[in-house]
Coordinates of N, CA and C in Angstrom, one line a residue:
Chain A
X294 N -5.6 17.5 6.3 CA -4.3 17.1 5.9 C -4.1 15.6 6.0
X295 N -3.9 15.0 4.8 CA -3.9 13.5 4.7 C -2.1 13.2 4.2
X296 N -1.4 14.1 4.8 CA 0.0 13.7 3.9 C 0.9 13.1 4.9
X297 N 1.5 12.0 4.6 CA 2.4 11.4 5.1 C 3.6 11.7 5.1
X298 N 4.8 12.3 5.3 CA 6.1 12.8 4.7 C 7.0 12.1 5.0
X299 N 8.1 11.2 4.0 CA 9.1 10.9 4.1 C 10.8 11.3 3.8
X300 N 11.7 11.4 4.2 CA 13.0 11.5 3.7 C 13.9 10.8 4.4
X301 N 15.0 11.0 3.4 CA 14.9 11.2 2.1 C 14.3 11.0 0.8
X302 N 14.4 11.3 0.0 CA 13.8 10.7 -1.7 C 14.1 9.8 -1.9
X303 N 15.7 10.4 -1.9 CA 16.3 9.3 -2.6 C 17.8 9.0 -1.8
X304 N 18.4 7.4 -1.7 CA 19.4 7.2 -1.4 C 20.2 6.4 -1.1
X305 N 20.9 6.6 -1.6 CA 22.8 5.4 -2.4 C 23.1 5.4 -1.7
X306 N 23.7 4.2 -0.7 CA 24.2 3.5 0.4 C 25.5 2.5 -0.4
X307 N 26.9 2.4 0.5 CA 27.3 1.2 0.7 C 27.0 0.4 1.2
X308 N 27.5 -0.8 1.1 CA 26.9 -1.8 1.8 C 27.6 -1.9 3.2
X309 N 28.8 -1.2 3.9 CA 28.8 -1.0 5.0 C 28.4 0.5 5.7
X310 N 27.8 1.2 5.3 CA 26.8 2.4 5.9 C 26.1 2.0 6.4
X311 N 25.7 3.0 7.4 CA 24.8 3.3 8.5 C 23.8 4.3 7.6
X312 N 22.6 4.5 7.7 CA 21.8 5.8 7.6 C 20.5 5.2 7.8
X313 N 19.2 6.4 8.0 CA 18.1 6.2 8.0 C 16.8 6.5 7.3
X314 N 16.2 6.2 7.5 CA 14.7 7.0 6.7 C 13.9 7.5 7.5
X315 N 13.3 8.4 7.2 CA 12.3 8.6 8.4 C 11.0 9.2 7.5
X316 N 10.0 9.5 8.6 CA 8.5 9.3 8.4 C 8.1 10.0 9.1
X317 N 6.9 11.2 8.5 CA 6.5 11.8 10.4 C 4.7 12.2 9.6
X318 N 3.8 11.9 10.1 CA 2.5 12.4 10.6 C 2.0 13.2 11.2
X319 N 1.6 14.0 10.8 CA 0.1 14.7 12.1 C -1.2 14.9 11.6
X320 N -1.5 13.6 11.2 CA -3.2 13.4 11.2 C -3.6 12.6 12.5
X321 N -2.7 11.8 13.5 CA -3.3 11.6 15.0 C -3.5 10.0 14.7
X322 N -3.0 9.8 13.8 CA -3.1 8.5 13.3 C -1.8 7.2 14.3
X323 N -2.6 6.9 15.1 CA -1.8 6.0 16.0 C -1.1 4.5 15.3
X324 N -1.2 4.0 14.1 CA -0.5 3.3 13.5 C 0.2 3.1 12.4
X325 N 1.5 3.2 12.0 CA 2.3 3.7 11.4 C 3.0 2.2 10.8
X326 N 2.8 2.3 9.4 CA 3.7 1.0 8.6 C 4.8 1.3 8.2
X327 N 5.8 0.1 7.6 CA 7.0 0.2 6.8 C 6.5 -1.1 5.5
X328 N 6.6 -0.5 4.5 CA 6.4 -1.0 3.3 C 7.7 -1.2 2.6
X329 N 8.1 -2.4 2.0 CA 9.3 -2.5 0.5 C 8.4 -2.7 -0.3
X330 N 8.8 -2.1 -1.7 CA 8.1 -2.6 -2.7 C 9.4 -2.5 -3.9
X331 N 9.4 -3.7 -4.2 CA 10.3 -4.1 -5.8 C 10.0 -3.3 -7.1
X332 N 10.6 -3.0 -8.5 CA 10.0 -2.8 -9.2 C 9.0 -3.7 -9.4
X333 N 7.5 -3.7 -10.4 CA 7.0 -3.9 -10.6 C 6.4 -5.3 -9.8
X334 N 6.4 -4.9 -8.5 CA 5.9 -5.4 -7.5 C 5.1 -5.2 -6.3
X335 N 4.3 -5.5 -5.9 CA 3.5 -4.9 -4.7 C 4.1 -5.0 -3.7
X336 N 3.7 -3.6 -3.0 CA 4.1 -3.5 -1.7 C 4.3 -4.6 -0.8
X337 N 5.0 -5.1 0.2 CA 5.3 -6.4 0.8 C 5.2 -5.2 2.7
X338 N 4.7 -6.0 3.4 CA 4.4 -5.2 4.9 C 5.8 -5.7 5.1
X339 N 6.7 -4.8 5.6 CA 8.0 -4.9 6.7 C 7.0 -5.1 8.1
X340 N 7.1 -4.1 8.7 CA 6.5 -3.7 10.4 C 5.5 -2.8 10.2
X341 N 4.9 -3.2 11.7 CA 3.6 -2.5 11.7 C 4.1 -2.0 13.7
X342 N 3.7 -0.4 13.8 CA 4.0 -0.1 15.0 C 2.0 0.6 15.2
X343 N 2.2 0.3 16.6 CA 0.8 0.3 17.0 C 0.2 1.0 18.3
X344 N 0.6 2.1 18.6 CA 0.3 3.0 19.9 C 1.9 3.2 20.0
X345 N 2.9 3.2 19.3 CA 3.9 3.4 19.2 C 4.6 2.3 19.8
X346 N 4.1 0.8 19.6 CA 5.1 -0.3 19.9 C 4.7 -1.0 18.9
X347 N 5.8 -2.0 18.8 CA 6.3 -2.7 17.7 C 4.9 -3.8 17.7
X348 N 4.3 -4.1 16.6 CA 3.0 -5.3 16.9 C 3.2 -6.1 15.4
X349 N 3.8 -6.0 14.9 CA 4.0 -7.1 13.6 C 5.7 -6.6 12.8
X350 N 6.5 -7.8 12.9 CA 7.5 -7.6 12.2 C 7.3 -8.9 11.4
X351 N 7.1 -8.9 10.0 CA 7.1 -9.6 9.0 C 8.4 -10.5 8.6
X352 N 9.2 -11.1 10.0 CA 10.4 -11.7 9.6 C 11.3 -10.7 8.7
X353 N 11.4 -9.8 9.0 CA 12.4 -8.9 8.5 C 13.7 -9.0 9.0
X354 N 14.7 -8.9 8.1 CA 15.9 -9.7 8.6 C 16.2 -7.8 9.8
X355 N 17.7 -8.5 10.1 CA 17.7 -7.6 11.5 C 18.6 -6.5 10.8
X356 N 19.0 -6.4 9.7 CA 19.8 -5.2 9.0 C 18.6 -4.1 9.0
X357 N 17.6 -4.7 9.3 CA 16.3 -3.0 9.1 C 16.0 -3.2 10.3
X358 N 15.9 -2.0 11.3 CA 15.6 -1.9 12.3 C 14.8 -1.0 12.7
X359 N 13.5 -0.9 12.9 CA 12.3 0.1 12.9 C 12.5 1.1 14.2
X360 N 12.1 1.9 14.7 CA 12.1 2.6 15.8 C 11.1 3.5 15.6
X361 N 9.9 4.2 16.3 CA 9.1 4.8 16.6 C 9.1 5.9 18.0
X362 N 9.6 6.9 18.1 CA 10.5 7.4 18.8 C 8.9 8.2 19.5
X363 N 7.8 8.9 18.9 CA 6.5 9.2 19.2 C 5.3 8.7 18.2
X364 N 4.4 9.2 18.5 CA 3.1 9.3 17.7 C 3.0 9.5 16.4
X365 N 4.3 10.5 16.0 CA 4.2 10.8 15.1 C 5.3 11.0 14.0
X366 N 6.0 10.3 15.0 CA 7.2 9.6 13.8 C 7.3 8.1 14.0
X367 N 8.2 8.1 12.6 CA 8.5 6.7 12.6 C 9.7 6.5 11.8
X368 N 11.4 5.6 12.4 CA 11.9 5.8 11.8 C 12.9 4.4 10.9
X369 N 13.3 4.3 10.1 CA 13.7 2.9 9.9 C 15.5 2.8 9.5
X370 N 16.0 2.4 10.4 CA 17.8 2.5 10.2 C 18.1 1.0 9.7
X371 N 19.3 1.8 8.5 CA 19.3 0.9 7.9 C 20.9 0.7 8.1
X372 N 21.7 -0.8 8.2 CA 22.6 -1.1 8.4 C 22.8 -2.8 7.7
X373 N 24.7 -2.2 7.0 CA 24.7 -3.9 6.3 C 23.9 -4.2 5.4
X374 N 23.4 -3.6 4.4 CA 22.8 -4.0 3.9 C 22.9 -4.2 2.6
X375 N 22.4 -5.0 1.4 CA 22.7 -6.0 0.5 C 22.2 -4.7 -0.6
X376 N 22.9 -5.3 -1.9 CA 22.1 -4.8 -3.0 C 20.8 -5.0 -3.3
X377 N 20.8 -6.5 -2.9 CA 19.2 -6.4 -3.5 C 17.8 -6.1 -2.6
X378 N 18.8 -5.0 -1.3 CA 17.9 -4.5 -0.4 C 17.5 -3.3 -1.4
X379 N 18.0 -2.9 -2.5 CA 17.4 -1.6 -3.1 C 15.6 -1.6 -3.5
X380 N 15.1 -0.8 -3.3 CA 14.1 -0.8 -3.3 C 13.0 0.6 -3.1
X381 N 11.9 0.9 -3.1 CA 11.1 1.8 -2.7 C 10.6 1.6 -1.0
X382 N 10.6 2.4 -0.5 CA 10.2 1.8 1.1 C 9.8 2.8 1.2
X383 N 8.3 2.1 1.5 CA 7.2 3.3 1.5 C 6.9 3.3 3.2
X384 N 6.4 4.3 3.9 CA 5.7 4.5 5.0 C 4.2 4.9 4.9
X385 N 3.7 4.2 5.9 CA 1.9 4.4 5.7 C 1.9 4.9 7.3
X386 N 0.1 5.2 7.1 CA -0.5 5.3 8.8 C -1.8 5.4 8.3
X387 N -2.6 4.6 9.5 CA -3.9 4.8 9.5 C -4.3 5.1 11.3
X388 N -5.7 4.8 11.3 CA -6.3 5.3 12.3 C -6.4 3.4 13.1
X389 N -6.4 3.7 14.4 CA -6.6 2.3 14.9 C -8.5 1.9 15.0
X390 N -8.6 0.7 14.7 CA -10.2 0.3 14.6 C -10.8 1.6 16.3
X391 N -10.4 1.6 17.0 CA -10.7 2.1 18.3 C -10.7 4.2 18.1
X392 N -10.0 4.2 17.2 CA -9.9 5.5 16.4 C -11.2 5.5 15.6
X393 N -12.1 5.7 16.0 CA -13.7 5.7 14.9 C -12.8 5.1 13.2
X394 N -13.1 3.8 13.1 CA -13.2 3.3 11.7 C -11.7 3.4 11.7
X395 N -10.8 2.7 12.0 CA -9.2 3.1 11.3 C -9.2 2.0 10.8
X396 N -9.7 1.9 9.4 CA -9.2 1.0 8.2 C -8.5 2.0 7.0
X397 N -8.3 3.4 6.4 CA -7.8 3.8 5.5 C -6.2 4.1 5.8
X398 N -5.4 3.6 4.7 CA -4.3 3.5 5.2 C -3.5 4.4 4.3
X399 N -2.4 5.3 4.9 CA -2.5 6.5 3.8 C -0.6 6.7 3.4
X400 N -0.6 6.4 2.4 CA 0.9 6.1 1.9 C 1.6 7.7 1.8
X401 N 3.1 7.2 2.4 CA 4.0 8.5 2.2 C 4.3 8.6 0.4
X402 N 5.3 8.6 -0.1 CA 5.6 9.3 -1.1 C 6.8 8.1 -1.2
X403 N 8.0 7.7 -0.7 CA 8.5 6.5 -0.5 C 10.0 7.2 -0.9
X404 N 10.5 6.5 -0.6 CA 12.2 6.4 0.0 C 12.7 5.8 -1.0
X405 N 13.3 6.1 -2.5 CA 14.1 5.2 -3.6 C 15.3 4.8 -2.8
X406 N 15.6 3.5 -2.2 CA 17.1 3.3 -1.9 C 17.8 2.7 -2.9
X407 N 19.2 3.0 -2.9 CA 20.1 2.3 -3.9 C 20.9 1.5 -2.9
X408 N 21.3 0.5 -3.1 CA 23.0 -0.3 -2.6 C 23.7 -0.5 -3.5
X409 N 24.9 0.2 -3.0 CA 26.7 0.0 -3.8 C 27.1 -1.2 -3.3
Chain B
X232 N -2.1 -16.7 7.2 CA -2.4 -15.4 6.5 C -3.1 -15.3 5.2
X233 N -3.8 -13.8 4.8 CA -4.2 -13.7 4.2 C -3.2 -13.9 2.8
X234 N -4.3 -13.9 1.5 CA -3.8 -14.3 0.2 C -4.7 -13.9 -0.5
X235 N -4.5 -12.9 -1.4 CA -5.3 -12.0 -2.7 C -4.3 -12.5 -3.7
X236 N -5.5 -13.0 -4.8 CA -5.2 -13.2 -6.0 C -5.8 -12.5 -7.1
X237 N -5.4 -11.8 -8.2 CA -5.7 -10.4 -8.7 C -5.5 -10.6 -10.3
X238 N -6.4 -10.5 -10.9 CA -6.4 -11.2 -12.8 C -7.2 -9.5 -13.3
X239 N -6.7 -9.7 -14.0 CA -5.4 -9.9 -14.8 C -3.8 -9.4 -14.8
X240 N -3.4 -9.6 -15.2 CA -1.7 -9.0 -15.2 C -1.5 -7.9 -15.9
X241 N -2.3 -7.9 -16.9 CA -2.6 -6.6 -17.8 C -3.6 -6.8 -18.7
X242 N -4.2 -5.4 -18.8 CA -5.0 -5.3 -19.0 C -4.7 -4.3 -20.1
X243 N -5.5 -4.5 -21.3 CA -5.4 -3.7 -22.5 C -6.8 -3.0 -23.0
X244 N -7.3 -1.7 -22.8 CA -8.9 -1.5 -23.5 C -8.7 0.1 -24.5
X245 N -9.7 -0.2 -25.5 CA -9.9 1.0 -25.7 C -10.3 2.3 -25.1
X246 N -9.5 3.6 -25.6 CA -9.9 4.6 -25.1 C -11.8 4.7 -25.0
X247 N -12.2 4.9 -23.9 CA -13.9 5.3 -23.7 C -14.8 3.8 -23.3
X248 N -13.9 2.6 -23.6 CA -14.5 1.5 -22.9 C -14.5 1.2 -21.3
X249 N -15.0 -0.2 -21.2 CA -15.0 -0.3 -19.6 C -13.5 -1.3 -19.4
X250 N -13.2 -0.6 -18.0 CA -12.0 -2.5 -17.6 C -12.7 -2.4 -16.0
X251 N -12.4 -3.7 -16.3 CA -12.7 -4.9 -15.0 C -11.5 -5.3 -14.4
X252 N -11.3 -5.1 -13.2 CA -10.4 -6.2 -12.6 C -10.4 -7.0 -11.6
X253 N -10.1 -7.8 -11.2 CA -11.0 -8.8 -10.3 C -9.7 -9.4 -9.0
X254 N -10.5 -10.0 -8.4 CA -9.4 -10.1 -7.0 C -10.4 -11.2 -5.9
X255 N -9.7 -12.1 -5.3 CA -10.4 -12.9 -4.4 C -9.4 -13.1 -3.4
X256 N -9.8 -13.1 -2.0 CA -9.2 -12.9 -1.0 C -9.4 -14.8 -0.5
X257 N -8.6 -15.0 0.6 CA -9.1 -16.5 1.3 C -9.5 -16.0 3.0
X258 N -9.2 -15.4 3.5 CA -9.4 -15.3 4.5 C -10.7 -14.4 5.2
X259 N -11.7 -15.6 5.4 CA -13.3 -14.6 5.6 C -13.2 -13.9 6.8
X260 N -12.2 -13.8 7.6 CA -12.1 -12.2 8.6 C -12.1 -11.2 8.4
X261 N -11.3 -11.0 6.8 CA -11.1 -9.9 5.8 C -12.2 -8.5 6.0
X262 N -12.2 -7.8 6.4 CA -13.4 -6.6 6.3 C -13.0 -5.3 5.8
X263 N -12.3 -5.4 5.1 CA -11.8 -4.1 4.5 C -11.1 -4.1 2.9
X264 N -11.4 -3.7 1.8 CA -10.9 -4.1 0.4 C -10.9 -2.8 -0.6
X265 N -9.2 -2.1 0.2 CA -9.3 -1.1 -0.9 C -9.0 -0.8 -2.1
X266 N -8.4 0.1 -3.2 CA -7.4 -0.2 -4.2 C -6.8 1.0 -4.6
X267 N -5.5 0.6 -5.1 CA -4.6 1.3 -4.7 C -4.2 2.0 -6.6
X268 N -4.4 2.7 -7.0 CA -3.3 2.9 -8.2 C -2.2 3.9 -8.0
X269 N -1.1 3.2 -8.9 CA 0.2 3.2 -9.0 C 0.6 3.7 -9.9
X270 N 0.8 5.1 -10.4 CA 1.8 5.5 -11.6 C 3.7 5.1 -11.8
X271 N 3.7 5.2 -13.0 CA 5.2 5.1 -12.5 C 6.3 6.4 -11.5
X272 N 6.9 5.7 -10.8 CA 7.4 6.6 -9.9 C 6.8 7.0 -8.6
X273 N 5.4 7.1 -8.7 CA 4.9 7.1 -7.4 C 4.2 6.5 -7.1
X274 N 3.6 7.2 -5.6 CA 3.0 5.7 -4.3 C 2.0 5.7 -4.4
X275 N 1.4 4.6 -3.9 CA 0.1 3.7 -4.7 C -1.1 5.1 -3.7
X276 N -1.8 5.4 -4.7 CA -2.6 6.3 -4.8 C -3.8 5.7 -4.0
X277 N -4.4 5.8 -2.7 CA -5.9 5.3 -2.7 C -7.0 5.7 -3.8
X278 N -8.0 4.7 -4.6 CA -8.7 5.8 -5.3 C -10.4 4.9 -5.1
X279 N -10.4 3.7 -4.0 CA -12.4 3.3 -4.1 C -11.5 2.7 -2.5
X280 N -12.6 2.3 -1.8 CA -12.3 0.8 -0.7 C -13.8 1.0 -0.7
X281 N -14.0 -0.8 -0.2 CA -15.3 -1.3 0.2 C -15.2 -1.5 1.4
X282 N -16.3 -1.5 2.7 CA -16.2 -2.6 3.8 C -17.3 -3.5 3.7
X283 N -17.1 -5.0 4.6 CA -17.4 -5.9 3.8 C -18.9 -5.7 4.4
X284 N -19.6 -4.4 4.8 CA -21.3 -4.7 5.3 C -21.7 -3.8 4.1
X285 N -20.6 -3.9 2.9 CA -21.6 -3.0 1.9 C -21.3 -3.8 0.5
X286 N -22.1 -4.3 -0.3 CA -22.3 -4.9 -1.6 C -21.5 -4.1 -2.6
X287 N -21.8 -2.8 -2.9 CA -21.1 -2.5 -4.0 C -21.0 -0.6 -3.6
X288 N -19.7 0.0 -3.8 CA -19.5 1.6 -3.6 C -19.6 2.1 -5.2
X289 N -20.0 3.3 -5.7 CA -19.5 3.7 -6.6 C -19.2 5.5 -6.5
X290 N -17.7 6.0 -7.5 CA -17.2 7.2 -7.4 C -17.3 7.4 -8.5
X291 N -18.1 8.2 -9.2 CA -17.9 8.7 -10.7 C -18.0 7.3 -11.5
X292 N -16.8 7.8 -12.0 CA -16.7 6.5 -13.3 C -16.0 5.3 -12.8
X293 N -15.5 5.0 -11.4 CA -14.9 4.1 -10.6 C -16.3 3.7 -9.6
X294 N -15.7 2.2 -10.0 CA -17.1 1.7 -9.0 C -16.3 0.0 -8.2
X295 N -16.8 -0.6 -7.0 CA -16.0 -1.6 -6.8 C -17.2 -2.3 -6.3
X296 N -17.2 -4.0 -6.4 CA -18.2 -4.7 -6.3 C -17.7 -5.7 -4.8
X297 N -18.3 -6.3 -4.3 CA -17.2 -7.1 -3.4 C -18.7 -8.3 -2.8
X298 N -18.3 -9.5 -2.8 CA -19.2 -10.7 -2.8 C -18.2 -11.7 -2.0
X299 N -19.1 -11.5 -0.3 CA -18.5 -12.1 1.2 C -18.4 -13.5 0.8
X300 N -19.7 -13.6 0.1 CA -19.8 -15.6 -0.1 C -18.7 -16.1 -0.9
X301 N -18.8 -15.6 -1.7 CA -17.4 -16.1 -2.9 C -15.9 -15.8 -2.5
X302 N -16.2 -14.5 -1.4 CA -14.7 -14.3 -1.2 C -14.0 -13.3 -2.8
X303 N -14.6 -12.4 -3.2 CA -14.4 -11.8 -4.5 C -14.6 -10.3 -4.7
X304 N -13.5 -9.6 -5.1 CA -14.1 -8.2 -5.4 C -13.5 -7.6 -6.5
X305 N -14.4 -6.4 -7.3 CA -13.7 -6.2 -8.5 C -14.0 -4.8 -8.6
X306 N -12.9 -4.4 -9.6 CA -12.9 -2.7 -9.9 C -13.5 -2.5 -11.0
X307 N -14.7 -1.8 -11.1 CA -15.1 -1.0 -13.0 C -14.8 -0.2 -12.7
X308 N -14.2 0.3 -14.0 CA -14.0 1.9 -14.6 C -14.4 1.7 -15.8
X309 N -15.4 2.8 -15.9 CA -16.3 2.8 -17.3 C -15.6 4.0 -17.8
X310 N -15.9 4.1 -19.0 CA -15.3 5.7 -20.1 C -13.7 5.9 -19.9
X311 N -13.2 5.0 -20.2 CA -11.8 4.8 -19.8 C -10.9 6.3 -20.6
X312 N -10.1 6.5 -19.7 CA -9.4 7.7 -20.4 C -7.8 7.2 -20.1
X313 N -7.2 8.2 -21.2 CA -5.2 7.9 -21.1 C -4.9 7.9 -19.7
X314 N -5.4 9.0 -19.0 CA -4.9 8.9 -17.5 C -5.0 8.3 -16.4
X315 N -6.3 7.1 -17.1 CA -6.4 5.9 -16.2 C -5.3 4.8 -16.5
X316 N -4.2 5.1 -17.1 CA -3.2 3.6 -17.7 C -2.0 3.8 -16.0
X317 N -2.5 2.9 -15.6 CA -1.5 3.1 -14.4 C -1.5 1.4 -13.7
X318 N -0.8 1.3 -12.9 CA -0.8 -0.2 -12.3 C -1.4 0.0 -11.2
X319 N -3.2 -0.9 -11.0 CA -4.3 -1.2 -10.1 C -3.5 -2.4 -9.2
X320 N -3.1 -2.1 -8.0 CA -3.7 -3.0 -6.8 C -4.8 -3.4 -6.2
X321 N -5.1 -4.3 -5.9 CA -6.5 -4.5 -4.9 C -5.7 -5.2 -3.7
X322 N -6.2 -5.0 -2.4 CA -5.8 -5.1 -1.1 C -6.3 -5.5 -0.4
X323 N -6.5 -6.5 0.9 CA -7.3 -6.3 1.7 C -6.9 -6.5 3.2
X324 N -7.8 -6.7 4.3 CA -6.8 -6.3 5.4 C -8.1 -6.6 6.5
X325 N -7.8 -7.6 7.7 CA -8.0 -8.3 8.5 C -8.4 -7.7 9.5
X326 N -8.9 -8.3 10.4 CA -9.7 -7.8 12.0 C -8.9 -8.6 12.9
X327 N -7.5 -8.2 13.1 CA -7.1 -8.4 14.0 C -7.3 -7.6 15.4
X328 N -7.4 -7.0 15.5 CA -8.1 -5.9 16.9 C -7.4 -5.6 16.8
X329 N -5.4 -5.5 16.1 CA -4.6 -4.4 16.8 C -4.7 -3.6 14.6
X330 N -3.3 -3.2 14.6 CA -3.5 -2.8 13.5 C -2.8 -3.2 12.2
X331 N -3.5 -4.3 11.8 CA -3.4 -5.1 10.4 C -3.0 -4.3 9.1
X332 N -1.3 -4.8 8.7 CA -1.0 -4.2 7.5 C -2.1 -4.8 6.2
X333 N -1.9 -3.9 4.8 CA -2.5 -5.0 3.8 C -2.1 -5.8 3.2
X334 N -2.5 -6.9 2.6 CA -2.0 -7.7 1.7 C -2.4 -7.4 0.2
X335 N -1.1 -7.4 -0.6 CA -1.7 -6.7 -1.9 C -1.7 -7.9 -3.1
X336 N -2.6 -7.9 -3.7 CA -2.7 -8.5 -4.8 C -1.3 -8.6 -5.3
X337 N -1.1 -8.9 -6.9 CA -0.2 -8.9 -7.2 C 0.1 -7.9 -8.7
X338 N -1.1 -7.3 -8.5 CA -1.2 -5.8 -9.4 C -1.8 -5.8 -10.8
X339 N -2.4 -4.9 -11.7 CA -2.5 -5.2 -12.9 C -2.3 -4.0 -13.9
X340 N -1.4 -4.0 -14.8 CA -1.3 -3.0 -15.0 C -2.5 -2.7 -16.0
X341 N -2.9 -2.0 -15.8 CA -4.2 -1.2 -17.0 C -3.2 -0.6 -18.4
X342 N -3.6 -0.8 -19.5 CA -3.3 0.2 -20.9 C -4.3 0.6 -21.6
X343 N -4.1 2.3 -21.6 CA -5.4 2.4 -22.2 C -5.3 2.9 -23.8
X344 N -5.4 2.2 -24.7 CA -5.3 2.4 -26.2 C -5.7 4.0 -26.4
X345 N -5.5 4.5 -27.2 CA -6.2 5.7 -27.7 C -6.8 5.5 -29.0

């Protein structure tokens, strides 16, 4: 089983909402990403969580706030946030180098957000 | 940090020809260079990676080349079909000892004529 699962699909937010995304794994895969990607743009790294703590936040402003609650989730709350936060927000996971070879990194299905 | 630069922006070939797409990284720590295709609507698909103690992988009609000295790696797909027209990333991703997101090119989309 290589599948990553995210929800929601899809989801239209105002710009003073609260809501979240979430992510969950059970491939045992101890490092878990947060990806934006623009249209016709490449994926850009948000955070990287790593034994289930926070090990790279790519200057992400503080309206996205990651949380990793186990191993095998991962979750991203979103608050205040702008229009042109709309976007695809993908979640990944791979295996850690210490995990025999964790270089393949394996994409969820991705989160369409809208902002009103 | 790392920086992948990725040519072409698009790419246009005949049905049953070959495409090439090419990609150079700057950072020689780099040991990992996978690639990603992207249909519209969905998430970037793994479909080759190289590591950097192996010269060239090949899958079928997908093959990836990768050259440490130059800092360069590239995707063939030979016998090109309609359902290879999708947007190629190339990626690569660092030895940091903990766990290094990728850095992605900047994409290409492939079109494949009929």
């Amino acid at each position: 089983d290589t599948e990553v699962t995210q929800t929601p699909k899809h989801l239209v937010m105002g710009m003073t909402n609260k809501k979240s995304l979430k992510c969950e794994q059970h491939m045992g895969h101890r490092a878990m990403y947060w990806y934006k990607q623009k249209a016709k743009k490449p994926p850009e790294l948000m955070f990287v969580y790593s034994y289930e703590k926070l090990s790279i936040n790519e200057s992400v402003p503080s309206r996205f706030s990651p949380e990793c609650p186990n191993s095998s989730l991962l979750n991203l709350h979103l608050h205040a946030l702008q229009p042109e936060d709309s976007a695809l927000y993908l979640c990944a996971s791979s295996l850690l180098p210490g995990q025999h070879s964790g270089n393949t990194i394996y994409f969820g299905e991705g989160s369409w957000l809208t902002v009103v | 940090g790392e920086n992948v630069e990725q040519h072409p922006s698009t790419l246009s070939v005949q049905e049953g020809d070959s495409a090439v797409i090419k990609c150079t990284y700057s950072d020689s720590a780099s040991n990992y260079f996978p690639w990603y295709k992207q249909e519209l609507g969905k998430r970037p698909q793994l479909i080759i990676d190289i590591r950097s103690n192996v010269g060239e992988k090949k899958d079928q009609r997908i093959a990836v080349t990768l050259n440490k000295t130059a800092k360069h790696f590239s995707l063939h797909i030979t016998e090109t079909q309609p359902e290879d027209s999708a947007v190629y990333f190339c990626a690569a991703r660092g030895t940091g000892g903990g766990a290094d997101g990728l850095t992605f090119g900047k994409g290409t989309h492939l079109i494949i004529q009929p």
